[in-house]
Coordinates of C-alpha atoms in Angstrom, one line a residue:
X93 CA 19.6 -22.4 40.3
X94 CA 19.0 -18.9 41.7
X95 CA 15.8 -17.0 40.8
X96 CA 17.8 -14.6 38.7
X97 CA 19.1 -17.5 36.7
X98 CA 15.6 -18.9 36.4
X99 CA 14.4 -15.6 35.0
X100 CA 17.2 -15.5 32.5
X101 CA 16.6 -19.1 31.5
X102 CA 13.0 -18.1 30.5
X103 CA 14.3 -15.6 27.9
X104 CA 15.0 -16.5 24.3
X105 CA 16.2 -14.5 21.4
X106 CA 15.6 -15.1 17.7
X107 CA 17.2 -13.8 14.6
X108 CA 15.7 -13.7 11.1
X109 CA 16.8 -12.7 7.6
X110 CA 15.0 -12.6 4.3
X111 CA 15.7 -11.4 0.8
X112 CA 13.6 -11.0 -2.3
X113 CA 14.4 -9.8 -5.8
X114 CA 12.6 -7.0 -7.6
X115 CA 10.2 -7.9 -10.3
X116 CA 8.0 -6.0 -12.8
X117 CA 4.3 -6.1 -12.3
X118 CA 4.3 -6.7 -8.6
X119 CA 3.3 -4.6 -5.6
X120 CA 6.0 -3.5 -3.2
X121 CA 4.7 -4.5 0.3
X122 CA 6.9 -3.9 3.3
X123 CA 5.5 -4.3 6.8
X124 CA 2.1 -4.6 5.3
X125 CA 2.3 -1.2 3.7
X126 CA 1.9 -0.7 -0.1
X127 CA 5.0 1.4 -1.0
X128 CA 4.8 3.3 -4.2
X129 CA 7.6 2.1 -6.5
X130 CA 8.0 1.0 -10.1
X131 CA 8.7 -2.6 -9.1
X132 CA 7.6 -5.0 -6.4
X133 CA 9.3 -8.0 -4.9
X134 CA 9.1 -11.5 -6.4
X135 CA 7.8 -14.3 -4.2
X136 CA 5.1 -16.9 -3.8
X137 CA 3.3 -14.8 -1.2
X138 CA 3.1 -11.0 -1.3
X139 CA 6.9 -11.2 -0.7
X140 CA 6.9 -8.9 2.3
X141 CA 10.6 -9.3 3.1
X142 CA 10.2 -7.5 6.5
X143 CA 7.3 -9.6 7.7
X144 CA 9.2 -12.7 6.6
X145 CA 12.4 -11.8 8.5
X146 CA 10.4 -11.1 11.7
X147 CA 8.5 -14.3 11.3
X148 CA 11.8 -16.2 11.0
X149 CA 13.1 -14.4 14.1
X150 CA 10.1 -15.4 16.1
X151 CA 10.4 -19.0 14.9
X152 CA 14.0 -19.0 15.7
X153 CA 13.2 -17.9 19.3
X154 CA 11.0 -21.0 19.8
X155 CA 13.4 -23.2 17.8
X156 CA 10.6 -23.7 15.3
X157 CA 12.5 -23.7 12.0
X158 CA 11.8 -21.0 9.4
X159 CA 8.8 -19.6 7.6
X160 CA 9.2 -22.0 4.7
X161 CA 8.6 -24.9 7.0
X162 CA 5.2 -23.6 8.1
X163 CA 4.2 -22.0 4.8
X164 CA 6.0 -23.8 1.9
X165 CA 6.3 -21.9 -1.4
X166 CA 5.2 -25.2 -3.1
X167 CA 1.7 -25.0 -1.5
X168 CA -0.8 -23.2 -3.7
X169 CA -2.7 -22.1 -0.5
X170 CA 0.0 -19.5 0.1
X171 CA 0.1 -18.1 -3.4
X172 CA -0.1 -14.3 -3.1
X173 CA -0.7 -14.7 0.7
X174 CA -0.8 -11.6 2.9
X175 CA 2.4 -11.9 4.9
X176 CA 0.9 -10.1 7.9
X177 CA -1.6 -13.0 8.2
X178 CA 1.3 -15.4 8.1
X179 CA 3.1 -13.3 10.7
X180 CA 0.0 -13.4 12.9
X181 CA -0.1 -17.2 12.6
X182 CA 3.6 -17.4 13.6
X183 CA 2.9 -15.1 16.6
X184 CA 0.0 -17.4 17.6
X185 CA 2.4 -20.4 17.4
X186 CA 4.9 -18.5 19.7
X187 CA 2.1 -18.1 22.3
X188 CA 1.0 -21.7 21.9
X189 CA 4.5 -22.7 22.7
X190 CA 4.2 -20.8 26.0
X191 CA 6.2 -17.7 25.0
X192 CA 5.3 -14.0 25.0
X193 CA 6.8 -11.6 22.4
X194 CA 8.6 -8.9 24.4
X195 CA 10.3 -7.0 21.7
X196 CA 11.2 -7.0 18.0
X197 CA 13.7 -4.9 16.1
X198 CA 14.4 -4.9 12.4
X199 CA 16.4 -3.4 9.6
X200 CA 15.4 -3.1 5.9
X201 CA 18.3 -2.7 3.4
X202 CA 17.1 -1.0 0.2
X203 CA 18.7 1.6 -2.0
X204 CA 15.3 2.7 -3.2
X205 CA 12.6 3.6 -2.6
X206 CA 12.8 5.9 0.5
X207 CA 11.2 4.1 3.3
X208 CA 11.3 6.4 6.3
X209 CA 7.9 8.0 5.5
X210 CA 6.3 4.6 5.9
X211 CA 8.1 3.5 9.1
X212 CA 5.3 4.3 11.5
X213 CA 2.6 2.5 9.4
X214 CA 4.9 -0.5 9.1
X215 CA 5.4 -0.6 12.9
X216 CA 1.7 -0.3 13.5
X217 CA 0.8 -3.1 11.1
X218 CA 3.5 -5.4 12.4
X219 CA 2.6 -4.8 16.1
X220 CA -1.1 -5.5 15.3
X221 CA -0.2 -8.7 13.5
X222 CA 1.8 -9.9 16.4
X223 CA -0.6 -8.6 19.1
X224 CA 2.0 -6.5 20.9
X225 CA 2.3 -2.7 21.6
X226 CA 3.7 -0.6 18.8
X227 CA 6.4 0.7 21.1
X228 CA 7.8 -2.9 21.2
X229 CA 8.4 -2.9 17.4
X230 CA 11.5 -1.3 15.9
X231 CA 11.8 -0.7 12.1
X232 CA 14.9 0.9 10.6
X233 CA 15.8 1.4 7.0
X234 CA 19.2 1.8 5.4
X235 CA 20.8 2.0 2.0
X236 CA 23.9 0.1 1.2
X237 CA 25.7 3.1 -0.4
X238 CA 25.2 1.4 -3.8
X239 CA 27.0 -1.7 -2.7
X240 CA 25.7 -5.3 -3.2
X241 CA 22.4 -6.4 -4.7
X242 CA 20.5 -3.9 -2.6
X243 CA 22.7 -1.1 -3.8
X244 CA 22.3 -2.1 -7.4
X245 CA 18.5 -2.1 -6.8
X246 CA 18.1 -5.8 -7.6
X247 CA 16.2 -6.5 -4.5
X248 CA 15.6 -5.8 -0.8
X249 CA 16.8 -7.6 2.3
X250 CA 15.6 -7.4 5.9
X251 CA 17.0 -8.7 9.2
X252 CA 15.1 -9.0 12.5
X253 CA 15.8 -9.9 16.1
X254 CA 13.3 -10.7 18.8
X255 CA 13.2 -11.2 22.6
X256 CA 10.8 -13.8 23.9
X257 CA 9.9 -14.9 27.4
X258 CA 8.4 -18.2 28.7
X259 CA 5.6 -16.8 30.8
X260 CA 4.2 -19.9 32.4

């Protein structure tokens, strides 16, 4: 195999998706940022749908299953867990498997609240949790033009993609 093919063979991509329903009496946490809103997201942990989607993308890149495999929602140890800490543990697992996190990009779908004022803080939190430069983390937000569960303000979804490299 040529050296160009060897270089390409060391790259992996991962894709992640997560969704959580809105619930009364919960904080809304996205990318580790407390977002002012009347409702938060329902989940066993803090229900940070963005951090969960990114964790799933990273795990997908190393063929490590999904976040529920590492942090089952049946385990009381993860009740109300800080999802940035879970993401940091996933990033550590990626490195233990011999991969570096080169880049992460994500999209949050939510009709409300407005997320663009919080984007830079989300990027900084996520980058710190993964131990990568903030310029290597993309966060975008979109509405669904009142279509689907996000548009009806029943919940929020997030998708993420990552690029990994086997560095050894």
